[in-house]
Amino acid sequence: MARQAGRTPGSRGGPATALLQPPPQRRGQVLTTKVGLQMPTGMVYDEWERAGRQLADVLDSSSWWLGDWLVYGKDHYTDRYQRGIRAAGLSYQTLRNYAWVSRRFDLPRRRPTLSFQHHAELASMPIEEQDLWLDRAEQRRWSTKQLRGAIRAARQSEPRPCAPAEPSHHLNLPGGRVQWWHKAAEQLGVDFEQWVMNTLDSAAANALEELVKREDRKEVSSLKSARSEGLAERTRPVAISA
């Protein structure tokens, strides 16, 4: 498969790449274009299978790339990053899910042998539990579905403390909304209930983060105001009688 990126020294999260112009196609290679693949004639099965694995790796890695891209944009261009998302023609909701998983796993903690969806299944857990399940999935070569099943089985086997049941809350939702959410969860390959919790946690984190920023701005504004008043007090003319 024709490579479209030049390799540079990487980190534990995998080798870094620098985006370059695609090289000219050579005979026997698969060339990626914006609208499809150019497949060579006479390709043997092993080459075709290897190309499929490489495409799957690119697809999985793109979730990390887009998540990291949005995290950087939110951290560095707080007033402009949404404009960049629109300019790129990307879905903010999907990117926000990617970014939430990316924030939950620093680059050194990501496992190249596991998919983005493996990590997404564990994103809402504490770090210690994340690492525990990542180790298990890596050692036992679990698929995302097997990991999800193991987590569900572990939760069902845990003793539940006897506590008064919390009152249930019901939401009146417009027709078709739940089906729409199910489709979004399926798109990401995440359990529906897990997707709902992840999305709500992400929205809450963003809201609280914005609240903290507003409070910080108010505090800075108050400090500036107090400083200005102090300077005015010190520079006020004073009449001195002879």
mmCIF file of C-alpha atoms in Angstrom:
data_model
loop_
_atom_site.group_PDB
_atom_site.id
_atom_site.type_symbol
_atom_site.label_atom_id
_atom_site.label_comp_id
_atom_site.label_asym_id
_atom_site.label_seq_id
_atom_site.Cartn_x
_atom_site.Cartn_y
_atom_site.Cartn_z
ATOM 1 C CA MET A 1 0.000 0.000 0.000
ATOM 2 C CA ALA A 2 1.441 3.332 -0.996
ATOM 3 C CA ARG A 3 2.544 5.383 1.988
ATOM 4 C CA GLN A 4 1.368 8.989 2.115
ATOM 5 C CA ALA A 5 3.237 10.113 5.212
ATOM 6 C CA GLY A 6 6.921 10.271 6.031
ATOM 7 C CA ARG A 7 7.925 8.746 9.372
ATOM 8 C CA THR A 8 9.639 10.773 12.062
ATOM 9 C CA PRO A 9 10.857 9.589 15.483
ATOM 10 C CA GLY A 10 7.803 8.779 17.616
ATOM 11 C CA SER A 11 6.812 8.057 21.201
ATOM 12 C CA ARG A 12 5.254 5.179 23.067
ATOM 13 C CA GLY A 13 1.913 6.039 21.486
ATOM 14 C CA GLY A 14 3.281 4.995 18.083
ATOM 15 C CA PRO A 15 5.549 6.491 15.424
ATOM 16 C CA ALA A 16 4.804 10.079 14.505
ATOM 17 C CA THR A 17 4.138 11.001 10.897
ATOM 18 C CA ALA A 18 4.478 14.193 8.891
ATOM 19 C CA LEU A 19 1.772 14.733 6.279
ATOM 20 C CA LEU A 20 3.330 14.897 2.820
ATOM 21 C CA GLN A 21 2.162 14.879 -0.747
ATOM 22 C CA PRO A 22 1.373 11.307 -1.898
ATOM 23 C CA PRO A 23 4.190 9.756 -3.930
ATOM 24 C CA PRO A 24 3.582 8.656 -7.509
ATOM 25 C CA GLN A 25 1.998 5.220 -7.742
ATOM 26 C CA ARG A 26 4.304 2.345 -8.367
ATOM 27 C CA ARG A 27 3.300 -0.872 -10.010
ATOM 28 C CA GLY A 28 1.694 -3.332 -7.602
ATOM 29 C CA GLN A 29 0.799 -0.722 -4.994
ATOM 30 C CA VAL A 30 -2.574 0.496 -3.734
ATOM 31 C CA LEU A 31 -2.935 4.266 -4.110
ATOM 32 C CA THR A 32 -5.356 6.182 -1.912
ATOM 33 C CA THR A 33 -7.183 9.136 -3.411
ATOM 34 C CA LYS A 34 -9.792 11.497 -1.989
ATOM 35 C CA VAL A 35 -12.614 9.550 -3.606
ATOM 36 C CA GLY A 36 -11.371 5.961 -3.509
ATOM 37 C CA LEU A 37 -8.598 3.418 -3.954
ATOM 38 C CA GLN A 38 -6.711 2.617 -7.109
ATOM 39 C CA MET A 39 -6.147 -1.124 -6.937
ATOM 40 C CA PRO A 40 -3.396 -2.713 -9.025
ATOM 41 C CA THR A 41 -4.284 -5.512 -11.393
ATOM 42 C CA GLY A 42 -3.148 -8.986 -10.473
ATOM 43 C CA MET A 43 -2.962 -8.280 -6.733
ATOM 44 C CA VAL A 44 -2.450 -11.496 -4.742
ATOM 45 C CA TYR A 45 -4.606 -12.239 -1.710
ATOM 46 C CA ASP A 46 -1.886 -11.568 0.905
ATOM 47 C CA GLU A 47 -1.292 -8.078 -0.503
ATOM 48 C CA TRP A 48 -5.026 -7.339 -0.564
ATOM 49 C CA GLU A 49 -5.391 -8.497 3.067
ATOM 50 C CA ARG A 50 -2.394 -6.419 4.183
ATOM 51 C CA ALA A 51 -3.877 -3.348 2.500
ATOM 52 C CA GLY A 52 -7.126 -3.918 4.395
ATOM 53 C CA ARG A 53 -5.284 -4.077 7.726
ATOM 54 C CA GLN A 54 -3.463 -0.844 6.925
ATOM 55 C CA LEU A 55 -6.721 0.897 6.021
ATOM 56 C CA ALA A 56 -8.303 -0.307 9.268
ATOM 57 C CA ASP A 57 -5.313 1.072 11.212
ATOM 58 C CA VAL A 58 -5.692 4.463 9.524
ATOM 59 C CA LEU A 59 -9.428 4.522 10.261
ATOM 60 C CA ASP A 60 -8.849 3.723 13.930
ATOM 61 C CA SER A 61 -5.963 6.160 14.288
ATOM 62 C CA SER A 62 -8.029 8.952 12.720
ATOM 63 C CA SER A 63 -10.307 8.935 15.781
ATOM 64 C CA TRP A 64 -7.294 9.720 17.994
ATOM 65 C CA TRP A 65 -6.008 12.291 15.511
ATOM 66 C CA LEU A 66 -9.314 14.153 15.345
ATOM 67 C CA GLY A 67 -9.740 13.990 19.122
ATOM 68 C CA ASP A 68 -6.256 15.393 19.727
ATOM 69 C CA TRP A 69 -6.865 18.036 17.067
ATOM 70 C CA LEU A 70 -9.994 19.298 18.826
ATOM 71 C CA VAL A 71 -8.342 19.178 22.272
ATOM 72 C CA TYR A 72 -5.526 21.366 20.967
ATOM 73 C CA GLY A 73 -7.964 23.763 19.326
ATOM 74 C CA LYS A 74 -10.068 24.127 22.494
ATOM 75 C CA ASP A 75 -6.963 24.710 24.590
ATOM 76 C CA HIS A 76 -5.333 27.245 22.270
ATOM 77 C CA TYR A 77 -8.160 28.928 20.350
ATOM 78 C CA THR A 78 -11.042 29.080 22.813
ATOM 79 C CA ASP A 79 -12.865 31.751 20.827
ATOM 80 C CA ARG A 80 -12.194 30.365 17.337
ATOM 81 C CA TYR A 81 -11.999 26.560 17.413
ATOM 82 C CA GLN A 82 -15.658 26.077 16.420
ATOM 83 C CA ARG A 83 -15.003 28.169 13.314
ATOM 84 C CA GLY A 84 -12.180 25.756 12.459
ATOM 85 C CA ILE A 85 -14.544 22.804 12.877
ATOM 86 C CA ARG A 86 -17.060 24.364 10.483
ATOM 87 C CA ALA A 87 -14.321 25.219 8.006
ATOM 88 C CA ALA A 88 -13.164 21.582 8.051
ATOM 89 C CA GLY A 89 -16.752 20.389 7.499
ATOM 90 C CA LEU A 90 -16.695 18.134 10.569
ATOM 91 C CA SER A 91 -19.427 17.163 13.042
ATOM 92 C CA TYR A 92 -18.867 18.812 16.415
ATOM 93 C CA GLN A 93 -20.812 16.132 18.304
ATOM 94 C CA THR A 94 -18.653 13.336 16.907
ATOM 95 C CA LEU A 95 -15.466 15.333 17.442
ATOM 96 C CA ARG A 96 -16.467 16.103 21.028
ATOM 97 C CA ASN A 97 -16.775 12.375 21.755
ATOM 98 C CA TYR A 98 -13.353 11.770 20.228
ATOM 99 C CA ALA A 99 -11.859 14.662 22.194
ATOM 100 C CA TRP A 100 -13.356 13.426 25.460
ATOM 101 C CA VAL A 101 -11.705 10.014 25.024
ATOM 102 C CA SER A 102 -8.429 11.678 24.015
ATOM 103 C CA ARG A 103 -8.433 13.797 27.174
ATOM 104 C CA ARG A 104 -9.087 10.732 29.307
ATOM 105 C CA PHE A 105 -6.027 8.930 27.913
ATOM 106 C CA ASP A 106 -2.725 10.777 27.692
ATOM 107 C CA LEU A 107 -0.584 9.668 24.765
ATOM 108 C CA PRO A 108 1.789 7.449 26.831
ATOM 109 C CA ARG A 109 -1.197 5.533 28.274
ATOM 110 C CA ARG A 110 -2.728 4.632 24.924
ATOM 111 C CA ARG A 111 -2.228 1.053 23.775
ATOM 112 C CA PRO A 112 -1.312 0.733 20.089
ATOM 113 C CA THR A 113 -2.430 -2.907 20.128
ATOM 114 C CA LEU A 114 -5.967 -1.888 21.141
ATOM 115 C CA SER A 115 -8.446 0.148 19.128
ATOM 116 C CA PHE A 116 -9.849 3.568 19.897
ATOM 117 C CA GLN A 117 -13.150 1.872 20.731
ATOM 118 C CA HIS A 118 -11.441 -0.242 23.418
ATOM 119 C CA HIS A 119 -10.357 2.985 25.076
ATOM 120 C CA ALA A 120 -13.779 4.589 24.588
ATOM 121 C CA GLU A 121 -15.382 1.725 26.530
ATOM 122 C CA LEU A 122 -13.186 2.597 29.526
ATOM 123 C CA ALA A 123 -13.104 6.391 29.285
ATOM 124 C CA SER A 124 -15.567 7.041 32.132
ATOM 125 C CA MET A 125 -13.639 4.859 34.608
ATOM 126 C CA PRO A 126 -10.973 6.007 37.091
ATOM 127 C CA ILE A 127 -7.424 5.764 35.733
ATOM 128 C CA GLU A 128 -6.540 2.697 37.835
ATOM 129 C CA GLU A 129 -9.521 0.749 36.451
ATOM 130 C CA GLN A 130 -8.771 1.911 32.931
ATOM 131 C CA ASP A 131 -5.237 0.535 33.118
ATOM 132 C CA LEU A 132 -6.477 -2.715 34.657
ATOM 133 C CA TRP A 133 -8.955 -3.359 31.854
ATOM 134 C CA LEU A 134 -6.512 -2.234 29.180
ATOM 135 C CA ASP A 135 -4.017 -4.784 30.503
ATOM 136 C CA ARG A 136 -6.651 -7.535 30.444
ATOM 137 C CA ALA A 137 -7.852 -6.672 26.953
ATOM 138 C CA GLU A 138 -4.277 -6.524 25.665
ATOM 139 C CA GLN A 139 -3.150 -9.773 27.296
ATOM 140 C CA ARG A 140 -6.280 -11.738 26.346
ATOM 141 C CA ARG A 141 -6.640 -10.132 22.915
ATOM 142 C CA TRP A 142 -10.250 -9.178 23.499
ATOM 143 C CA SER A 143 -12.363 -7.541 20.849
ATOM 144 C CA THR A 144 -14.334 -4.464 21.842
ATOM 145 C CA LYS A 145 -17.436 -6.619 22.249
ATOM 146 C CA GLN A 146 -15.569 -9.094 24.488
ATOM 147 C CA LEU A 147 -14.221 -6.243 26.626
ATOM 148 C CA ARG A 148 -17.708 -4.788 26.997
ATOM 149 C CA GLY A 149 -19.086 -8.181 28.004
ATOM 150 C CA ALA A 150 -16.319 -8.743 30.564
ATOM 151 C CA ILE A 151 -16.987 -5.346 32.145
ATOM 152 C CA ARG A 152 -20.719 -6.033 32.301
ATOM 153 C CA ALA A 153 -20.131 -9.450 33.873
ATOM 154 C CA ALA A 154 -17.748 -7.962 36.451
ATOM 155 C CA ARG A 155 -20.285 -5.316 37.433
ATOM 156 C CA GLN A 156 -23.074 -7.846 37.768
ATOM 157 C CA SER A 157 -20.950 -10.015 40.072
ATOM 158 C CA GLU A 158 -20.046 -7.150 42.388
ATOM 159 C CA PRO A 159 -21.921 -7.156 45.719
ATOM 160 C CA ARG A 160 -24.323 -4.270 45.830
ATOM 161 C CA PRO A 161 -24.556 -2.363 49.115
ATOM 162 C CA CYS A 162 -27.988 -2.145 50.669
ATOM 163 C CA ALA A 163 -28.921 1.475 50.256
ATOM 164 C CA PRO A 164 -32.233 3.245 49.888
ATOM 165 C CA ALA A 165 -33.208 3.436 46.277
ATOM 166 C CA GLU A 166 -32.859 6.855 44.758
ATOM 167 C CA PRO A 167 -36.003 8.302 43.220
ATOM 168 C CA SER A 168 -36.120 7.656 39.502
ATOM 169 C CA HIS A 169 -36.263 10.531 37.067
ATOM 170 C CA HIS A 170 -38.133 10.425 33.789
ATOM 171 C CA LEU A 171 -37.472 12.645 30.806
ATOM 172 C CA ASN A 172 -40.106 13.465 28.235
ATOM 173 C CA LEU A 173 -38.283 13.142 24.919
ATOM 174 C CA PRO A 174 -39.473 14.047 21.415
ATOM 175 C CA GLY A 175 -40.347 11.088 19.229
ATOM 176 C CA GLY A 176 -37.396 9.419 17.521
ATOM 177 C CA ARG A 177 -34.777 11.024 19.773
ATOM 178 C CA VAL A 178 -33.858 7.764 21.527
ATOM 179 C CA GLN A 179 -33.496 5.968 18.195
ATOM 180 C CA TRP A 180 -31.237 8.782 17.020
ATOM 181 C CA TRP A 181 -29.042 8.356 20.100
ATOM 182 C CA HIS A 182 -28.910 4.600 19.579
ATOM 183 C CA LYS A 183 -27.664 5.207 16.043
ATOM 184 C CA ALA A 184 -24.931 7.537 17.354
ATOM 185 C CA ALA A 185 -23.798 4.915 19.887
ATOM 186 C CA GLU A 186 -23.727 2.227 17.196
ATOM 187 C CA GLN A 187 -21.685 4.544 14.958
ATOM 188 C CA LEU A 188 -19.011 4.714 17.674
ATOM 189 C CA GLY A 189 -19.315 1.035 18.564
ATOM 190 C CA VAL A 190 -20.120 1.890 22.180
ATOM 191 C CA ASP A 191 -22.789 0.437 24.451
ATOM 192 C CA PHE A 192 -25.841 2.739 24.430
ATOM 193 C CA GLU A 193 -25.993 3.308 28.194
ATOM 194 C CA GLN A 194 -22.247 3.896 28.282
ATOM 195 C CA TRP A 195 -22.552 6.378 25.402
ATOM 196 C CA VAL A 196 -25.301 8.292 27.215
ATOM 197 C CA MET A 197 -23.198 8.538 30.385
ATOM 198 C CA ASN A 198 -20.085 9.517 28.425
ATOM 199 C CA THR A 199 -21.953 12.222 26.508
ATOM 200 C CA LEU A 200 -23.594 13.660 29.619
ATOM 201 C CA ASP A 201 -20.298 13.555 31.527
ATOM 202 C CA SER A 202 -18.582 15.353 28.658
ATOM 203 C CA ALA A 203 -21.304 18.016 28.481
ATOM 204 C CA ALA A 204 -21.167 18.512 32.255
ATOM 205 C CA ALA A 205 -17.367 18.790 32.202
ATOM 206 C CA ASN A 206 -17.530 21.393 29.420
ATOM 207 C CA ALA A 207 -20.210 23.395 31.270
ATOM 208 C CA LEU A 208 -18.274 23.336 34.535
ATOM 209 C CA GLU A 209 -15.051 24.217 32.734
ATOM 210 C CA GLU A 210 -16.773 27.226 31.174
ATOM 211 C CA LEU A 211 -18.165 28.198 34.601
ATOM 212 C CA VAL A 212 -14.679 28.111 36.112
ATOM 213 C CA LYS A 213 -13.345 30.253 33.249
ATOM 214 C CA ARG A 214 -16.107 32.825 33.802
ATOM 215 C CA GLU A 215 -15.382 32.909 37.530
ATOM 216 C CA ASP A 216 -11.664 33.360 36.791
ATOM 217 C CA ARG A 217 -12.438 36.230 34.418
ATOM 218 C CA LYS A 218 -14.610 37.891 37.078
ATOM 219 C CA GLU A 219 -11.841 37.527 39.644
ATOM 220 C CA VAL A 220 -9.265 39.014 37.270
ATOM 221 C CA SER A 221 -11.641 41.866 36.461
ATOM 222 C CA SER A 222 -12.190 42.558 40.164
ATOM 223 C CA LEU A 223 -8.452 42.587 40.814
ATOM 224 C CA LYS A 224 -7.892 45.017 37.935
ATOM 225 C CA SER A 225 -10.681 47.259 39.223
ATOM 226 C CA ALA A 226 -9.283 47.238 42.741
ATOM 227 C CA ARG A 227 -5.813 48.000 41.409
ATOM 228 C CA SER A 228 -7.131 50.927 39.355
ATOM 229 C CA GLU A 229 -8.950 52.351 42.362
ATOM 230 C CA GLY A 230 -5.791 52.035 44.450
ATOM 231 C CA LEU A 231 -3.751 53.893 41.849
ATOM 232 C CA ALA A 232 -6.363 56.630 41.637
ATOM 233 C CA GLU A 233 -6.331 56.990 45.410
ATOM 234 C CA ARG A 234 -2.548 57.298 45.484
ATOM 235 C CA THR A 235 -2.454 59.873 42.694
ATOM 236 C CA ARG A 236 -5.322 62.068 43.975
ATOM 237 C CA PRO A 237 -4.073 65.657 44.594
ATOM 238 C CA VAL A 238 -3.957 66.699 48.241
ATOM 239 C CA ALA A 239 -4.190 70.344 49.366
ATOM 240 C CA ILE A 240 -1.420 71.338 51.759
ATOM 241 C CA SER A 241 -1.915 74.515 53.798
ATOM 242 C CA ALA A 242 1.061 76.824 54.203
#
